[in-house]
Amino acid sequence: MKKRVIILGSTGSIGRNTIDVVQSLSDQWEVVGLAAGSRSSELAEQANRFRPEAVALACNQNGANLTDSLNYAPSVFSGPTALEDLVSQVECDCVVTAVVGVGGISATLRAAELGRRIALANKEAMVVAGAVLIPTARRSGATIIPVDSEHSAILQALQSGTQSQVRRVFLTASGGPFRTWTREAIGRATVEDALAHPTWCMGPKITIDSATMMNKALEIIEAKWLFDLSDEQIEVIVHPESIIHSMVEFCDGSVMAQMGAPDMRTPIQYALSFPDRVPGPSDSLDFAALTQLTFDKPDFERFPALRLGFEVARLGGTSGAVLNAANEEAVQLFRDGAISFPEITQVVERALDQHTICENPTLAELLSADRWAREEVKRCVTC
Ligand code: MG
C-alpha cells in the first residue's frame, strides 16, 4: 500500500519541490491532500493533476474560484481553519508543512497532536511555537523531521552518535548576496540586490532573510528546539559553496558533515524516507569540479541578526515569536520601500528590547506576542 502525504503550502517553492519528490517516488507515496494560502488557480491545477481526496485554501474569497476550477469532486476546505481541518480529517503518514510564516502553526500543531510524521519546512512554526510543539509531539509520539537543509544535515549527522555524545553543531551559512559587501554598501542595498541569492533558489521572504542572515538566526532557534541544544552548542560557519549543509561534532572530536548539491529535493525526500534512504532525483556531487570548499567566521558587525538569533535561543519563551513576527513585518516594509535594508534588523531588535518575555507560554500567549510585535513594528516605523 502506498504511503499518504498531505502537502501544506503546495504552491510555494518547497511545496512544488515536494510534489516533484512525491512524483519521483510515486510507487511508494501518493498525495492525499493539498493546501495553499490564496493561489486558488495553481492549487486547482495541482489538484486536477494529482487528484488528492481533499484540498484546502486558507483565503476565504478564492474558495468559490477553487471549487469552480476543479474537474473532480474532492473535499474542499476554505477559510482561516482550512489547513487544520484538512489535517484533522484526512488520514495520512506524513504532513509536509511548507507554508511560509506564522500561518502554518495551527495546522502543524494539529498534526503533532494527531501523532503524525511532520516534514517541517515551516521553520517559523518551530521558532515561534517550539515551546508548545515539542512537548505536544513528545506526548503524541509525532516525529518531527526537518526539511530545512541545515537541520536535515544535522539530523543525518546525528545518526552516527547519541544525543549525549554531541559536543557542538555547526550550522553552515552561504553568507547570502552581501557576504563580501562592506557595511556601507549593505546600507544602500536595494530590494533587487537582496533578492539575488548566489546559491539557493527560494521564495522572496527567505531570500531577504538570507541577505540579512536573519534566516540563520531563525535556524539557530530552530536547531535549539529540534535537537534540544543549548545556545553554546550551536556555531554558525560561513561556507559560500553551500556543499556542506551542516555538521555535528561529537565528544571524541569527530565531525560528521552532510554534503550534497544545493537541491531542496534531497532534504524533502529524506524527511519522507527517514530513517531509510531511497534513490532520488538529485544530482551526484562532482568533487573534481568543486576545486575548493571554503569556510569563514560569521561577521556579527555586518550581520547583527545573528546575534539576535543566539540571544533568542538563550532567552526562549515568547522571544522567538517576537523575533519572527517583527522580522516578517520588517521584511514586508523593506519590500514596500518603507525602510532601508539595515533597518530590518534594527526594527526587530527594538521590538525584542520592548518586549516583556513570558517564560512558559501557551499557544495563545505566543500568538498574542506575535500580534504585539507586528503592531510594535508598525508603530515604530510610522512614528
Ligand atoms: Mg536553511
Short mmCIF file of C-alpha atoms and ligand atoms in Angstrom, two decimals:
data_model
loop_
_atom_site.label_atom_id
_atom_site.label_comp_id
_atom_site.label_asym_id
_atom_site.label_seq_id
_atom_site.Cartn_x
_atom_site.Cartn_y
_atom_site.Cartn_z
CA MET A 1 0.00 0.00 0.00
CA LYS A 2 1.24 3.50 -0.81
CA LYS A 3 2.04 5.96 1.94
CA ARG A 4 -0.18 9.02 2.10
CA VAL A 5 1.15 12.58 2.20
CA ILE A 6 -0.52 15.93 2.78
CA ILE A 7 1.32 18.99 1.47
CA LEU A 8 0.53 22.28 3.20
CA GLY A 9 1.78 25.18 1.10
CA SER A 10 1.87 23.15 -2.13
CA THR A 11 2.05 26.16 -4.49
CA GLY A 12 5.20 27.65 -2.91
CA SER A 13 8.82 26.79 -3.70
CA ILE A 14 9.16 23.93 -1.17
CA GLY A 15 5.65 22.69 -1.97
CA ARG A 16 6.41 22.40 -5.67
CA ASN A 17 9.71 20.63 -4.93
CA THR A 18 7.79 18.25 -2.65
CA ILE A 19 5.43 17.42 -5.50
CA ASP A 20 8.50 16.64 -7.67
CA VAL A 21 9.84 14.30 -5.00
CA VAL A 22 6.49 12.55 -4.48
CA GLN A 23 6.19 12.11 -8.25
CA SER A 24 9.60 10.50 -8.43
CA LEU A 25 8.57 8.20 -5.53
CA SER A 26 5.10 7.57 -6.97
CA ASP A 27 5.44 3.82 -6.46
CA GLN A 28 5.74 4.48 -2.69
CA TRP A 29 3.86 7.72 -1.98
CA GLU A 30 0.61 9.37 -3.04
CA VAL A 31 -0.69 12.88 -2.44
CA VAL A 32 -3.94 12.77 -0.44
CA GLY A 33 -4.22 16.45 0.50
CA LEU A 34 -3.02 19.75 -0.94
CA ALA A 35 -3.31 23.15 0.69
CA ALA A 36 -2.37 26.69 -0.27
CA GLY A 37 -2.79 30.20 1.05
CA SER A 38 -4.51 32.19 -1.69
CA ARG A 39 -3.30 30.90 -5.08
CA SER A 40 -6.51 29.09 -5.99
CA SER A 41 -5.82 28.53 -9.70
CA GLU A 42 -2.37 26.98 -9.10
CA LEU A 43 -3.87 24.82 -6.35
CA ALA A 44 -6.70 23.69 -8.65
CA GLU A 45 -4.18 22.85 -11.37
CA GLN A 46 -2.17 20.70 -8.97
CA ALA A 47 -5.32 19.06 -7.61
CA ASN A 48 -6.66 18.24 -11.09
CA ARG A 49 -3.35 16.58 -11.87
CA PHE A 50 -2.86 14.55 -8.66
CA ARG A 51 -6.49 14.16 -7.59
CA PRO A 52 -5.99 14.23 -3.81
CA GLU A 53 -9.00 13.37 -1.61
CA ALA A 54 -9.08 16.88 -0.19
CA VAL A 55 -7.88 20.39 -0.96
CA ALA A 56 -7.73 23.43 1.29
CA LEU A 57 -7.34 27.14 0.72
CA ALA A 58 -6.71 29.49 3.65
CA CYS A 59 -8.13 32.51 1.86
CA ASN A 60 -11.93 32.65 2.03
CA GLN A 61 -12.57 34.84 -1.02
CA ASN A 62 -10.95 32.46 -3.50
CA GLY A 63 -12.76 29.37 -2.15
CA ALA A 64 -15.52 29.54 -4.79
CA ASN A 65 -12.90 30.01 -7.55
CA LEU A 66 -11.18 26.86 -6.38
CA THR A 67 -14.34 24.73 -6.48
CA ASP A 68 -15.20 26.06 -9.96
CA SER A 69 -11.74 25.20 -11.31
CA LEU A 70 -11.72 21.58 -10.11
CA ASN A 71 -12.56 18.88 -12.64
CA TYR A 72 -13.44 16.29 -9.96
CA ALA A 73 -15.11 16.45 -6.55
CA PRO A 74 -12.67 16.28 -3.64
CA SER A 75 -13.49 17.58 -0.15
CA VAL A 76 -12.79 21.32 -0.20
CA PHE A 77 -11.92 23.35 2.89
CA SER A 78 -11.57 27.10 2.82
CA GLY A 79 -11.12 29.90 5.31
CA PRO A 80 -8.81 30.51 8.25
CA THR A 81 -9.09 26.96 9.72
CA ALA A 82 -8.92 25.18 6.33
CA LEU A 83 -5.41 23.78 6.79
CA GLU A 84 -6.16 22.46 10.27
CA ASP A 85 -9.42 20.92 9.02
CA LEU A 86 -7.60 19.16 6.21
CA VAL A 87 -5.01 17.74 8.63
CA SER A 88 -7.76 16.66 11.08
CA GLN A 89 -9.96 14.94 8.53
CA VAL A 90 -7.59 13.23 6.12
CA GLU A 91 -5.65 10.19 7.35
CA CYS A 92 -2.00 10.32 6.33
CA ASP A 93 1.51 9.06 7.01
CA CYS A 94 3.19 12.45 6.68
CA VAL A 95 2.26 16.12 6.69
CA VAL A 96 4.71 18.35 4.84
CA THR A 97 4.39 21.84 6.35
CA ALA A 98 5.70 24.19 3.68
CA VAL A 99 3.54 27.21 4.50
CA VAL A 100 5.56 30.42 4.78
CA GLY A 101 5.27 32.32 8.03
CA VAL A 102 3.19 32.08 11.15
CA GLY A 103 0.03 30.98 9.28
CA GLY A 104 1.21 27.37 9.35
CA ILE A 105 1.44 26.99 13.11
CA SER A 106 -2.06 25.75 14.00
CA ALA A 107 -2.04 23.08 11.29
CA THR A 108 1.45 21.95 12.33
CA LEU A 109 0.31 21.74 15.94
CA ARG A 110 -2.77 19.76 14.87
CA ALA A 111 -0.53 17.28 13.02
CA ALA A 112 1.61 16.99 16.18
CA GLU A 113 -1.48 16.34 18.33
CA LEU A 114 -2.53 13.58 15.94
CA GLY A 115 0.89 11.92 16.21
CA ARG A 116 1.66 12.32 12.51
CA ARG A 117 5.10 12.43 10.97
CA ILE A 118 5.75 16.09 10.26
CA ALA A 119 8.18 17.04 7.49
CA LEU A 120 8.81 20.53 8.82
CA ALA A 121 9.69 23.13 6.21
CA ASN A 122 7.85 25.88 8.06
CA LYS A 123 10.72 26.87 10.36
CA GLU A 124 8.65 29.73 11.76
CA ALA A 125 6.40 27.14 13.46
CA MET A 126 9.40 25.91 15.45
CA VAL A 127 10.88 29.36 16.08
CA VAL A 128 7.57 30.75 17.33
CA ALA A 129 6.00 27.73 18.97
CA GLY A 130 8.80 25.26 19.75
CA ALA A 131 7.86 25.52 23.43
CA VAL A 132 4.42 24.08 22.61
CA LEU A 133 5.16 21.91 19.56
CA ILE A 134 7.98 19.82 21.02
CA PRO A 135 6.12 18.71 24.18
CA THR A 136 2.96 18.04 22.13
CA ALA A 137 4.90 15.82 19.71
CA ARG A 138 6.54 14.04 22.62
CA ARG A 139 3.14 13.26 24.18
CA SER A 140 1.50 12.03 20.98
CA GLY A 141 4.53 10.22 19.52
CA ALA A 142 4.64 12.52 16.47
CA THR A 143 8.03 12.61 14.73
CA ILE A 144 9.21 15.99 13.51
CA ILE A 145 11.72 15.69 10.67
CA PRO A 146 13.25 18.95 9.47
CA VAL A 147 13.21 19.83 5.78
CA ASP A 148 15.45 22.86 6.25
CA SER A 149 18.68 21.73 4.54
CA GLU A 150 20.89 22.56 7.54
CA HIS A 151 18.68 20.76 10.03
CA SER A 152 18.26 17.78 7.74
CA ALA A 153 22.07 17.66 7.58
CA ILE A 154 22.30 17.78 11.38
CA LEU A 155 19.72 15.00 11.72
CA GLN A 156 21.65 12.88 9.22
CA ALA A 157 24.96 13.52 11.02
CA LEU A 158 23.33 12.73 14.38
CA GLN A 159 22.60 9.20 13.17
CA SER A 160 26.22 8.31 13.92
CA GLY A 161 26.10 9.06 17.65
CA THR A 162 23.79 9.68 20.59
CA GLN A 163 22.40 12.97 21.90
CA SER A 164 24.67 12.91 24.97
CA GLN A 165 27.74 12.47 22.72
CA VAL A 166 27.12 15.74 20.85
CA ARG A 167 29.69 18.45 21.57
CA ARG A 168 28.76 21.11 19.02
CA VAL A 169 26.61 21.67 15.98
CA PHE A 170 27.89 23.78 13.07
CA LEU A 171 25.17 25.48 11.07
CA THR A 172 26.62 26.39 7.69
CA ALA A 173 25.57 29.64 6.04
CA SER A 174 26.10 30.64 2.42
CA GLY A 175 26.56 34.22 3.61
CA GLY A 176 23.88 35.44 1.21
CA PRO A 177 24.27 38.04 -1.55
CA PHE A 178 26.07 40.55 0.75
CA ARG A 179 28.75 38.21 2.08
CA THR A 180 31.57 40.26 0.53
CA TRP A 181 29.88 43.69 0.71
CA THR A 182 31.11 46.42 3.04
CA ARG A 183 28.88 47.74 5.78
CA GLU A 184 28.37 50.96 3.78
CA ALA A 185 27.35 49.09 0.64
CA ILE A 186 24.94 46.91 2.65
CA GLY A 187 23.45 50.14 4.00
CA ARG A 188 22.45 51.12 0.47
CA ALA A 189 21.22 47.67 -0.65
CA THR A 190 18.04 47.64 -2.72
CA VAL A 191 15.26 45.05 -2.78
CA GLU A 192 16.66 43.69 -6.08
CA ASP A 193 20.13 43.31 -4.51
CA ALA A 194 18.64 41.42 -1.56
CA LEU A 195 16.66 39.10 -3.82
CA ALA A 196 19.73 37.92 -5.76
CA HIS A 197 20.83 34.84 -3.78
CA PRO A 198 24.09 33.28 -5.04
CA THR A 199 23.39 29.56 -4.50
CA TRP A 200 19.82 28.76 -3.47
CA CYS A 201 16.68 29.46 -5.49
CA MET A 202 13.96 30.18 -2.91
CA GLY A 203 10.90 32.33 -2.23
CA PRO A 204 11.33 36.13 -1.72
CA LYS A 205 10.84 36.22 2.09
CA ILE A 206 13.53 33.62 2.84
CA THR A 207 15.87 35.14 0.23
CA ILE A 208 15.75 38.52 2.00
CA ASP A 209 16.19 36.66 5.31
CA SER A 210 19.40 35.15 3.99
CA ALA A 211 20.62 38.59 2.92
CA THR A 212 20.21 39.92 6.49
CA MET A 213 21.26 36.48 7.82
CA MET A 214 18.03 36.55 9.85
CA ASN A 215 17.40 33.19 8.19
CA LYS A 216 20.42 31.82 10.07
CA ALA A 217 19.13 33.45 13.27
CA LEU A 218 15.82 31.61 12.79
CA GLU A 219 17.76 28.40 12.12
CA ILE A 220 19.78 28.76 15.35
CA ILE A 221 16.48 28.90 17.25
CA GLU A 222 15.02 26.06 15.18
CA ALA A 223 18.08 23.88 15.93
CA LYS A 224 17.84 24.57 19.63
CA TRP A 225 14.27 23.24 19.74
CA LEU A 226 14.61 20.38 17.27
CA PHE A 227 17.75 18.87 18.74
CA ASP A 228 17.45 20.03 22.35
CA LEU A 229 20.68 22.07 22.21
CA SER A 230 21.88 24.96 24.31
CA ASP A 231 22.91 28.18 22.54
CA GLU A 232 26.56 27.40 23.48
CA GLN A 233 26.43 24.18 21.49
CA ILE A 234 25.49 25.98 18.26
CA GLU A 235 28.00 27.67 15.95
CA VAL A 236 27.50 29.38 12.64
CA ILE A 237 30.14 28.97 9.96
CA VAL A 238 30.08 30.77 6.62
CA HIS A 239 30.52 28.32 3.75
CA PRO A 240 29.73 30.09 0.46
CA GLU A 241 29.75 26.97 -1.76
CA SER A 242 26.73 25.51 0.12
CA ILE A 243 28.03 21.97 -0.36
CA ILE A 244 28.33 21.05 3.32
CA HIS A 245 24.81 21.60 4.62
CA SER A 246 25.82 21.42 8.30
CA MET A 247 27.98 19.40 10.68
CA VAL A 248 27.92 17.77 14.09
CA GLU A 249 30.98 17.45 16.30
CA PHE A 250 30.90 14.56 18.76
CA CYS A 251 32.63 14.24 22.15
CA ASP A 252 35.58 12.35 20.64
CA GLY A 253 36.34 15.25 18.28
CA SER A 254 34.92 13.53 15.18
CA VAL A 255 32.96 15.85 12.92
CA MET A 256 30.23 14.43 10.68
CA ALA A 257 29.31 16.63 7.71
CA GLN A 258 26.44 16.05 5.32
CA MET A 259 27.21 17.14 1.75
CA GLY A 260 25.30 17.32 -1.47
CA ALA A 261 24.36 19.56 -4.37
CA PRO A 262 22.23 22.51 -3.17
CA ASP A 263 18.88 20.94 -4.06
CA MET A 264 15.94 21.10 -1.65
CA ARG A 265 14.60 17.83 -3.03
CA THR A 266 17.28 15.94 -1.06
CA PRO A 267 16.16 17.05 2.43
CA ILE A 268 12.49 16.81 1.40
CA GLN A 269 12.98 13.22 0.29
CA TYR A 270 14.95 12.36 3.44
CA ALA A 271 12.08 13.68 5.56
CA LEU A 272 9.76 11.24 3.78
CA SER A 273 12.10 8.23 3.78
CA PHE A 274 13.76 8.73 7.22
CA PRO A 275 15.41 6.70 8.67
CA ASP A 276 15.63 4.86 5.36
CA ARG A 277 17.25 6.13 2.15
CA VAL A 278 15.85 5.66 -1.33
CA PRO A 279 17.12 6.62 -4.81
CA GLY A 280 16.06 10.14 -5.73
CA PRO A 281 16.17 12.82 -8.42
CA SER A 282 19.07 14.91 -7.04
CA ASP A 283 22.35 15.17 -8.96
CA SER A 284 25.54 13.50 -7.74
CA LEU A 285 28.29 15.73 -6.40
CA ASP A 286 31.20 16.13 -8.80
CA PHE A 287 34.10 16.55 -6.37
CA ALA A 288 36.69 17.09 -9.11
CA ALA A 289 34.70 20.08 -10.37
CA LEU A 290 34.37 21.58 -6.87
CA THR A 291 38.05 22.66 -6.64
CA GLN A 292 37.62 24.07 -3.13
CA LEU A 293 35.40 24.31 -0.10
CA THR A 294 35.92 27.44 1.97
CA PHE A 295 34.92 28.46 5.49
CA ASP A 296 34.83 31.77 7.29
CA LYS A 297 33.82 33.19 10.66
CA PRO A 298 30.46 34.98 10.56
CA ASP A 299 30.64 38.77 10.84
CA PHE A 300 28.35 39.89 13.66
CA GLU A 301 29.02 43.57 12.84
CA ARG A 302 27.75 43.47 9.27
CA PHE A 303 25.08 40.88 10.10
CA PRO A 304 23.76 41.77 13.57
CA ALA A 305 20.74 39.48 13.07
CA LEU A 306 22.99 36.56 14.01
CA ARG A 307 23.50 37.96 17.49
CA LEU A 308 19.71 38.20 17.90
CA GLY A 309 19.40 34.52 16.93
CA PHE A 310 21.74 33.42 19.72
CA GLU A 311 20.08 35.81 22.17
CA VAL A 312 16.60 34.45 21.44
CA ALA A 313 17.85 30.83 21.59
CA ARG A 314 19.07 31.62 25.10
CA LEU A 315 16.01 33.63 26.21
CA GLY A 316 13.30 31.23 24.94
CA GLY A 317 9.70 31.87 26.00
CA THR A 318 7.87 34.33 23.77
CA SER A 319 11.06 35.90 22.36
CA GLY A 320 11.07 33.65 19.26
CA ALA A 321 7.52 34.73 18.42
CA VAL A 322 8.54 38.38 18.70
CA LEU A 323 11.70 37.98 16.61
CA ASN A 324 9.83 36.13 13.87
CA ALA A 325 6.80 38.44 13.71
CA ALA A 326 8.87 41.63 13.86
CA ASN A 327 11.06 40.25 11.07
CA GLU A 328 8.11 39.29 8.85
CA GLU A 329 6.74 42.82 9.18
CA ALA A 330 10.13 44.45 8.70
CA VAL A 331 10.85 42.43 5.54
CA GLN A 332 7.49 43.50 4.12
CA LEU A 333 8.21 47.15 4.98
CA PHE A 334 11.59 46.85 3.24
CA ARG A 335 9.99 45.30 0.15
CA ASP A 336 7.45 48.15 0.16
CA GLY A 337 10.26 50.71 0.28
CA ALA A 338 9.27 52.00 3.73
CA ILE A 339 12.56 51.11 5.49
CA SER A 340 16.19 50.59 4.46
CA PHE A 341 17.92 47.21 4.44
CA PRO A 342 19.83 47.64 7.76
CA GLU A 343 16.62 48.86 9.40
CA ILE A 344 15.11 45.37 9.03
CA THR A 345 17.34 44.04 11.81
CA GLN A 346 17.21 47.29 13.81
CA VAL A 347 13.42 47.18 13.90
CA VAL A 348 13.48 43.54 15.06
CA GLU A 349 15.99 44.33 17.81
CA ARG A 350 13.88 47.27 19.01
CA ALA A 351 10.79 45.05 19.25
CA LEU A 352 12.76 42.46 21.26
CA ASP A 353 14.02 45.20 23.61
CA GLN A 354 10.50 46.48 24.20
CA HIS A 355 9.04 43.03 24.85
CA THR A 356 8.45 41.51 28.29
CA ILE A 357 9.15 37.80 27.89
CA CYS A 358 6.66 35.23 29.11
CA GLU A 359 8.76 32.21 30.17
CA ASN A 360 6.47 29.21 29.61
CA PRO A 361 3.91 30.45 27.13
CA THR A 362 0.76 28.77 25.86
CA LEU A 363 -0.01 28.87 22.13
CA ALA A 364 -2.45 31.72 22.80
CA GLU A 365 0.30 33.70 24.54
CA LEU A 366 2.72 33.02 21.69
CA LEU A 367 0.20 34.22 19.12
CA SER A 368 -0.53 37.28 21.20
CA ALA A 369 3.23 38.07 21.37
CA ASP A 370 3.26 37.68 17.58
CA ARG A 371 0.43 40.21 17.17
CA TRP A 372 2.02 42.60 19.66
CA ALA A 373 5.34 42.54 17.77
CA ARG A 374 3.64 43.31 14.45
CA GLU A 375 1.83 46.30 15.95
CA GLU A 376 5.02 47.45 17.64
CA VAL A 377 6.96 47.38 14.36
CA LYS A 378 4.26 49.34 12.52
CA ARG A 379 4.06 51.84 15.39
CA CYS A 380 7.86 52.33 15.44
CA VAL A 381 8.14 52.81 11.73
CA THR A 382 5.26 55.23 11.32
CA CYS A 383 6.16 57.44 14.29
MG MG B 1 18.10 26.53 5.65
#
